[in-house]
XYZ file of C-alpha atoms in Angstrom:
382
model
C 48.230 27.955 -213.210
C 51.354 25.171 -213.128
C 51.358 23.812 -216.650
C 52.286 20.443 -217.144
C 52.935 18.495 -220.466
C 49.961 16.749 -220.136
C 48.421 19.836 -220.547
C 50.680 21.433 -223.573
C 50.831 17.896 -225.913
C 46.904 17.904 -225.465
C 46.201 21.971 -226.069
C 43.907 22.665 -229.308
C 45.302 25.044 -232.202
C 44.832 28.655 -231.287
C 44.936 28.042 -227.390
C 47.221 30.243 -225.398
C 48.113 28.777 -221.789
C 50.143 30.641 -219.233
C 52.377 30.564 -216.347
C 54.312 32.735 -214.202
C 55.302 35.395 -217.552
C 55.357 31.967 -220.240
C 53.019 32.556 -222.515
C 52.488 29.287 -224.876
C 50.243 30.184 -227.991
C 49.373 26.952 -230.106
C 49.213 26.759 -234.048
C 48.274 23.277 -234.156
C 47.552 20.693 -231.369
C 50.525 20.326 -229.114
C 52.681 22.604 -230.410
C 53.261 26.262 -229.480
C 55.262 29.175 -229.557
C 56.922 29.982 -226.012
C 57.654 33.847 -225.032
C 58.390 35.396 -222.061
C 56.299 38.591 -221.632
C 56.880 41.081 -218.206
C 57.403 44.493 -216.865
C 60.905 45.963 -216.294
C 60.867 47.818 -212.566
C 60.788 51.201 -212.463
C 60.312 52.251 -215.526
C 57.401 49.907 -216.283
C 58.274 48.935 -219.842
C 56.436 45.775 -221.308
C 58.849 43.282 -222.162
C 57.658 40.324 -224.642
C 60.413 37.814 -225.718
C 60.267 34.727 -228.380
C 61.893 32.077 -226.415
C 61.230 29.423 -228.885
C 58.813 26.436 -229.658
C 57.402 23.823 -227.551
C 57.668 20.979 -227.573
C 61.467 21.503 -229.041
C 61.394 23.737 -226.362
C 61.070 21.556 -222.970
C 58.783 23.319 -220.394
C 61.801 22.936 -218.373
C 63.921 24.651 -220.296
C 61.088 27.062 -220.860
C 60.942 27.766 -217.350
C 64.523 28.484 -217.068
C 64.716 31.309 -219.565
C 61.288 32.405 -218.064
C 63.070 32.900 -214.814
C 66.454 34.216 -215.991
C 64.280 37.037 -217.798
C 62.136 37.758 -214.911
C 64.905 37.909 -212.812
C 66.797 40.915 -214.596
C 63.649 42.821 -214.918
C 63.190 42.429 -211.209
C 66.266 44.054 -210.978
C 64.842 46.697 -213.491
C 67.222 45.588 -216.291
C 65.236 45.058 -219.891
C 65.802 41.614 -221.043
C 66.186 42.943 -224.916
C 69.140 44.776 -224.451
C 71.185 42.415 -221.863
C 70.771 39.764 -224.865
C 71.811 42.966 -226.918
C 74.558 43.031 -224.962
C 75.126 39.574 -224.941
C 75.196 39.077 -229.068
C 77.494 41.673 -229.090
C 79.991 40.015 -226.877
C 79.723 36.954 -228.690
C 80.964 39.337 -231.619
C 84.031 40.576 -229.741
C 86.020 37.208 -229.378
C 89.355 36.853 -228.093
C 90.968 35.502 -231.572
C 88.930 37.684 -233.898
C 89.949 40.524 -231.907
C 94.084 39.522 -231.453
C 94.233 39.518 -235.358
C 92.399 42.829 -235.606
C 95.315 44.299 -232.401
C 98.261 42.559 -234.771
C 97.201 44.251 -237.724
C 96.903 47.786 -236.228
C 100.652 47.173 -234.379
C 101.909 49.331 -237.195
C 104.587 50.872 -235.150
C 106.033 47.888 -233.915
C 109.320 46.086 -235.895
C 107.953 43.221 -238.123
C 110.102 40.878 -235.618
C 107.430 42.643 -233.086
C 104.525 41.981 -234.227
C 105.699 38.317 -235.329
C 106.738 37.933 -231.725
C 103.302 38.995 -229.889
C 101.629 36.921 -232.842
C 103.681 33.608 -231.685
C 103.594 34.060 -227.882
C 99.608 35.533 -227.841
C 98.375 32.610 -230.193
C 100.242 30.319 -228.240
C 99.073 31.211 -224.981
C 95.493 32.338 -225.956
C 94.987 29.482 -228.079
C 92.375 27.525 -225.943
C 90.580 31.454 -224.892
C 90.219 32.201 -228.553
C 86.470 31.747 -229.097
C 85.825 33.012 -225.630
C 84.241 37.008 -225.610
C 87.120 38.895 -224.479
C 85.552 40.359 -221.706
C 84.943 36.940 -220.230
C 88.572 37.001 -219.376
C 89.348 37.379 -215.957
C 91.956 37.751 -213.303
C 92.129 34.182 -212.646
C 92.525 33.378 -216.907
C 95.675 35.519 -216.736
C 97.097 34.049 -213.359
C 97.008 30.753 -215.206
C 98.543 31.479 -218.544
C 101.517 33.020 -215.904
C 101.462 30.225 -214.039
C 101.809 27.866 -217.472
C 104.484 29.741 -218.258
C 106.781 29.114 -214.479
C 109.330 27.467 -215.632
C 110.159 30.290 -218.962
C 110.576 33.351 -216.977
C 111.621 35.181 -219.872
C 109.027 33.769 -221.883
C 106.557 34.803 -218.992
C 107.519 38.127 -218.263
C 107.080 38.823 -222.314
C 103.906 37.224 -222.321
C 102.895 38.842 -219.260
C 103.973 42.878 -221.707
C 102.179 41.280 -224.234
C 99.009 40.375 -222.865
C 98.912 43.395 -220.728
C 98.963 45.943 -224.343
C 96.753 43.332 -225.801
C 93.917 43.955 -222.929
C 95.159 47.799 -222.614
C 94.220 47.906 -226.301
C 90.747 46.503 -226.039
C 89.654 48.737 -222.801
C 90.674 51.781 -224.946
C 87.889 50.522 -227.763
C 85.522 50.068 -224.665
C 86.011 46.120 -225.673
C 86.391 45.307 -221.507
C 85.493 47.586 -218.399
C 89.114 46.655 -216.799
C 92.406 45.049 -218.009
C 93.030 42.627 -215.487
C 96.583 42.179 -216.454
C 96.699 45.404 -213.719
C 95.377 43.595 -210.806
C 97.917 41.569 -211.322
C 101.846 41.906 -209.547
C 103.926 41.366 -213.099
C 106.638 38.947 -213.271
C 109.554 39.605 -211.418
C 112.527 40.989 -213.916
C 115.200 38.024 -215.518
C 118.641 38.205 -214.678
C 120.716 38.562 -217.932
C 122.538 35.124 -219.044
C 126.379 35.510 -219.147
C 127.079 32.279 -219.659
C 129.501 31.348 -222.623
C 131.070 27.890 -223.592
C 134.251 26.655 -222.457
C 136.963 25.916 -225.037
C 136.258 21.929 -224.231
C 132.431 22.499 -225.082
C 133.259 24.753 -227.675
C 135.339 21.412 -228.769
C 132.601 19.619 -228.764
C 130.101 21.176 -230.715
C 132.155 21.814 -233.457
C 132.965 18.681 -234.062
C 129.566 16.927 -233.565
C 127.897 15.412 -237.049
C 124.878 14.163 -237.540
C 122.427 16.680 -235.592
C 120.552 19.483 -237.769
C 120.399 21.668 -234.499
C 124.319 20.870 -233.994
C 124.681 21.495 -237.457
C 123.152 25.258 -237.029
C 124.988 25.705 -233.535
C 128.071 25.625 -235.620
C 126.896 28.558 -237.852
C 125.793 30.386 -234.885
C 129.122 30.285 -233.722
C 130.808 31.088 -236.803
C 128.660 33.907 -237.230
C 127.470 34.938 -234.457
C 123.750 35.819 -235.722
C 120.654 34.691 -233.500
C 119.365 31.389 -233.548
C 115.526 32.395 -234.865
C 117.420 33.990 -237.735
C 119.589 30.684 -238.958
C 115.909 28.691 -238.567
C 114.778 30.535 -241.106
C 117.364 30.774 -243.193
C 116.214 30.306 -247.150
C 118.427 29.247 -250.160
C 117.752 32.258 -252.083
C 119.564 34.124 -249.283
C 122.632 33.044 -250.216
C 124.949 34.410 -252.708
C 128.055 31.967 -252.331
C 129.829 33.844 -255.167
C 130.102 36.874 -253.231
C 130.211 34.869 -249.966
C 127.403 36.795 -248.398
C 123.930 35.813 -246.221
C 121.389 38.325 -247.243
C 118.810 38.422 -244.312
C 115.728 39.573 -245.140
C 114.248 42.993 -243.284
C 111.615 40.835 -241.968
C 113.663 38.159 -240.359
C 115.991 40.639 -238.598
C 115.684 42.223 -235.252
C 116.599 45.510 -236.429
C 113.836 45.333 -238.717
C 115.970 45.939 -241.440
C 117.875 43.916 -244.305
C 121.471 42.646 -242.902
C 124.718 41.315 -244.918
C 126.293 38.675 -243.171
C 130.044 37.808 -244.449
C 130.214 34.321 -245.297
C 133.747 32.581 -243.722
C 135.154 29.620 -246.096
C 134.648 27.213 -243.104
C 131.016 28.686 -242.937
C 130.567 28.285 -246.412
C 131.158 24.307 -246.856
C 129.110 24.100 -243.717
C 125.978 25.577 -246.065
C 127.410 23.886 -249.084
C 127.558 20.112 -247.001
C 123.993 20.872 -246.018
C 122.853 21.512 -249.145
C 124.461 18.198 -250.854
C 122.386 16.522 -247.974
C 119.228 18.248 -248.551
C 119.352 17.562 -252.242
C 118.465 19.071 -254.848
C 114.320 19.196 -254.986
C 114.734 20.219 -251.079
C 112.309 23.181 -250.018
C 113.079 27.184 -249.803
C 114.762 26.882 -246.418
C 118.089 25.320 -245.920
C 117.709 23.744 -242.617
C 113.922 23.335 -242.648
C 111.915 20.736 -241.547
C 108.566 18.656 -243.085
C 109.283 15.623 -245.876
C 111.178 18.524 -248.091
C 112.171 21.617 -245.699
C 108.929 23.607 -246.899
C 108.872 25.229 -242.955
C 111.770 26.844 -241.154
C 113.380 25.293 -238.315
C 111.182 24.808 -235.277
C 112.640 22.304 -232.538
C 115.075 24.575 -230.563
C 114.082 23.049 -227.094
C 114.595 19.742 -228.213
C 117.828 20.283 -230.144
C 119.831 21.662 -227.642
C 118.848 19.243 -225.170
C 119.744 16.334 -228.127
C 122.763 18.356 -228.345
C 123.680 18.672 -224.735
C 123.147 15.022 -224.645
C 125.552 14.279 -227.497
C 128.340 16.217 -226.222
C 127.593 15.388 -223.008
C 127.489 19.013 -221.517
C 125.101 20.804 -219.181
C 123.947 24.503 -217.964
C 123.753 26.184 -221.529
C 121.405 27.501 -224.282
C 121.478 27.740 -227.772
C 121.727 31.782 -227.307
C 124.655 31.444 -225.487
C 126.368 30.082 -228.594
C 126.016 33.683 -229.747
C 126.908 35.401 -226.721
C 129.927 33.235 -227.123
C 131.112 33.900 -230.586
C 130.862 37.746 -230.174
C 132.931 37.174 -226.860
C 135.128 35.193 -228.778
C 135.524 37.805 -231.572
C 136.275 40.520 -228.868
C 138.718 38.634 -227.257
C 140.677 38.523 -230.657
C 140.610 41.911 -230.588
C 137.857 42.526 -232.903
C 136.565 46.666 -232.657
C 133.293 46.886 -231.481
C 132.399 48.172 -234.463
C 133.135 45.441 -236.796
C 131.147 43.291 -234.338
C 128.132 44.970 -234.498
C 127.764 44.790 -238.574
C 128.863 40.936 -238.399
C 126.273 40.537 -236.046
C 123.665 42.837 -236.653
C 123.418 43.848 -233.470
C 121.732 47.779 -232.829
C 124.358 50.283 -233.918
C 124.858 52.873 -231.110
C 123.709 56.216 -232.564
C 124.506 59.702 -231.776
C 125.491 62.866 -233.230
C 128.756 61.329 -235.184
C 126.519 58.875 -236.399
C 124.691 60.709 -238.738
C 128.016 61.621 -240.720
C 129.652 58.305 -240.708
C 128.652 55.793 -243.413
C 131.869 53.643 -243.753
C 130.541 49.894 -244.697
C 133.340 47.924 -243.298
C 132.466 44.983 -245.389
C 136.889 44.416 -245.695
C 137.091 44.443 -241.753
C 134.141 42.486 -241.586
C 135.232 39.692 -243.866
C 138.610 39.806 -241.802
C 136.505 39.361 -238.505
C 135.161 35.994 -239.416
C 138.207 34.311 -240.981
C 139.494 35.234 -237.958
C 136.684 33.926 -235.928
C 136.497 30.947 -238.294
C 140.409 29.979 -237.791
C 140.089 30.191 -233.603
C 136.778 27.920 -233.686
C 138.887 26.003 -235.854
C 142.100 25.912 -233.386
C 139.394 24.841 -230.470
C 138.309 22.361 -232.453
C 141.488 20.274 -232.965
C 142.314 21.083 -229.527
C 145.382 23.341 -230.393
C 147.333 25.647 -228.149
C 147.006 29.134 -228.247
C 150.016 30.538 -230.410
């Protein structure tokens, strides 16, 4: 029969009304426990399942559930194991899982792993207590589409996501990675774009802006921009006029030597008179007392841009520049790639050839260091 609350709120204890599979069985007046009980088709199993207590439990609601369950064994599905199934993707959620993928990246460079950690938390941020195989095409399409205006950054997240979803369908974590139904970002053109001697100019002689103030030791030594950011004190052994980079913070994903110029060495030596001296571990960092690296690159160069009133260029081109600048003095390759870090080209000779080059090397950036210098005054080429 159609129960109605009149009904329930007036049943005695040890009643049990019914309805369409509810089953209500009262312990005291008015109050029952609600379960669904039913037959899976086809194979006939009985199916009894606690829904909860009435009257917590609306008959509403009660009917709901009811109806969900008889619905799936209609379709001769057992109730107990789709909520199996259920609990278990509420197990398998997208964050919990994208720390447990990080971790097992053991392969990957350090720089790697922190890469996919920054761009995948970022971008999976608002997913990340969603089951991970309640992502779908349409999820992906509009993390892409977030991402229009980056097409670097969107082709790398698109890699990333599509080895993140890769690794979960080969732990049976999701039937399909979507990421395949999907036509990946079309390919970036490579920048070439270096500054002009009258931008050049004007960078090096800007004051007053942190970002400007790392711009200039980009240029002087023509390491990457993520790599100055974090840049700690303790890296820096001004007596031997050296930057010690860290494995960690490098590329390479190994420890790099970077010879200190005398121009780039007041530059560190002015910023540290201005941090003071109960400033944090990292020399340009940011918070009340530099306790966190560097972490406003979009808006810096566009306060820079502003400042020196140029247009059309990024804060990597600064190091595209000074290596271009460095080869037009006639620099060898070779001493360019251990100022810079850059991957050493290996081959058979390779193998043999262990020469440090730390003399050429410190000759390299004077050198760079007294042309920034001449393009900073404004001089003529000698």
């Amino acid at each position: 029969m159609a129960l109605t609350d009149v009904a329930l709120k007036s049943a005695p204890e040890g009643a049990i009304l019914r309805e369409n599979g509810l089953e209500f069985r009262f312990y005291a007046k008015g109050e029952a426990g609600v379960r669904f009980v039913g037959r899976v088709r086809g194979s006939g199993a009985r199916v009894a399942i606690k829904l909860g207590r009435y009257p917590s439990l609306r008959l509403a609601e009660a009917r709901n559930l009811g109806e969900a369950n008889r619905r799936l064994c209609d379709a001769g599905t057992d109730p107990r194991h789709a909520r199996a199934d259920r609990a278990a993707d509420d197990q398998n959620l997208v964050g919990a899982l994208l720390i447990e993928y990080l971790n097992a990246q053991v392969e990957n460079r350090a720089s790697t792993i922190n890469d996919k950690r920054a761009i995948l938390s970022g971008a999976l941020g608002k997913l990340e207590k969603r089951p991970v195989k309640r992502i779908t095409k349409a999820d992906v399409a509009r993390l892409l589409d977030s991402y229009a205006s980056k097409p670097g950054a969107r082709r790398k997240l698109f890699s990333y996501l599509n080895h993140f979803l890769g690794w979960c369908q080969d732990r049976d974590l999701v039937s399909e990675n979507v990421c395949r139904q999907i036509r990946p970002p079309k390919p970036v053109k490579p920048r070439d774009r270096i500054l002009n001697d009258d931008e050049l100019a004007a960078v090096m002689n800007l004051q007053g802006s942190a970002w400007g103030t790392m711009l200039q030791f980009i240029l002087l030594t023509g390491m990457r921009g993520i790599e100055v950011c974090k840049m700690r004190r303790e890296e820096l052994d001004l007596r031997r006029a050296v930057w010690n980079v860290p494995r960690d913070t490098m590329k390479q994903d190994k420890p790099h030597a970077v010879p200190l110029s005398g121009v780039a060495q007041k530059l560190i030596k002015t910023q540290m008179e201005r941090n003071g001296e109960d400033w944090g571990p990292y020399l340009f960092g940011v918070g009340s007392r530099g306790e966190r690296p560097f972490n406003g690159r979009s808006n810096g160069i566009e306060e820079v841009r502003r400042l020196t009133e140029t247009t059309g260029w990024a804060g990597h081109d600064c190091r595209r520049t000074s290596i271009t600048i460095m080869q037009r003095l006639g620099i060898p390759r070779e001493v360019r790639v251990r100022i810079t870090g850059h991957a050493q080209p290996r081959d058979g000779a390779s193998a043999y050839e262990h020469y440090d080059f730390k003399k050429e090397t410190r000759e390299g950036v004077e050198k760079l260091a007294d042309e920034l210098e001449r393009i900073k005054q404004g001089k003529p080429v000698v």
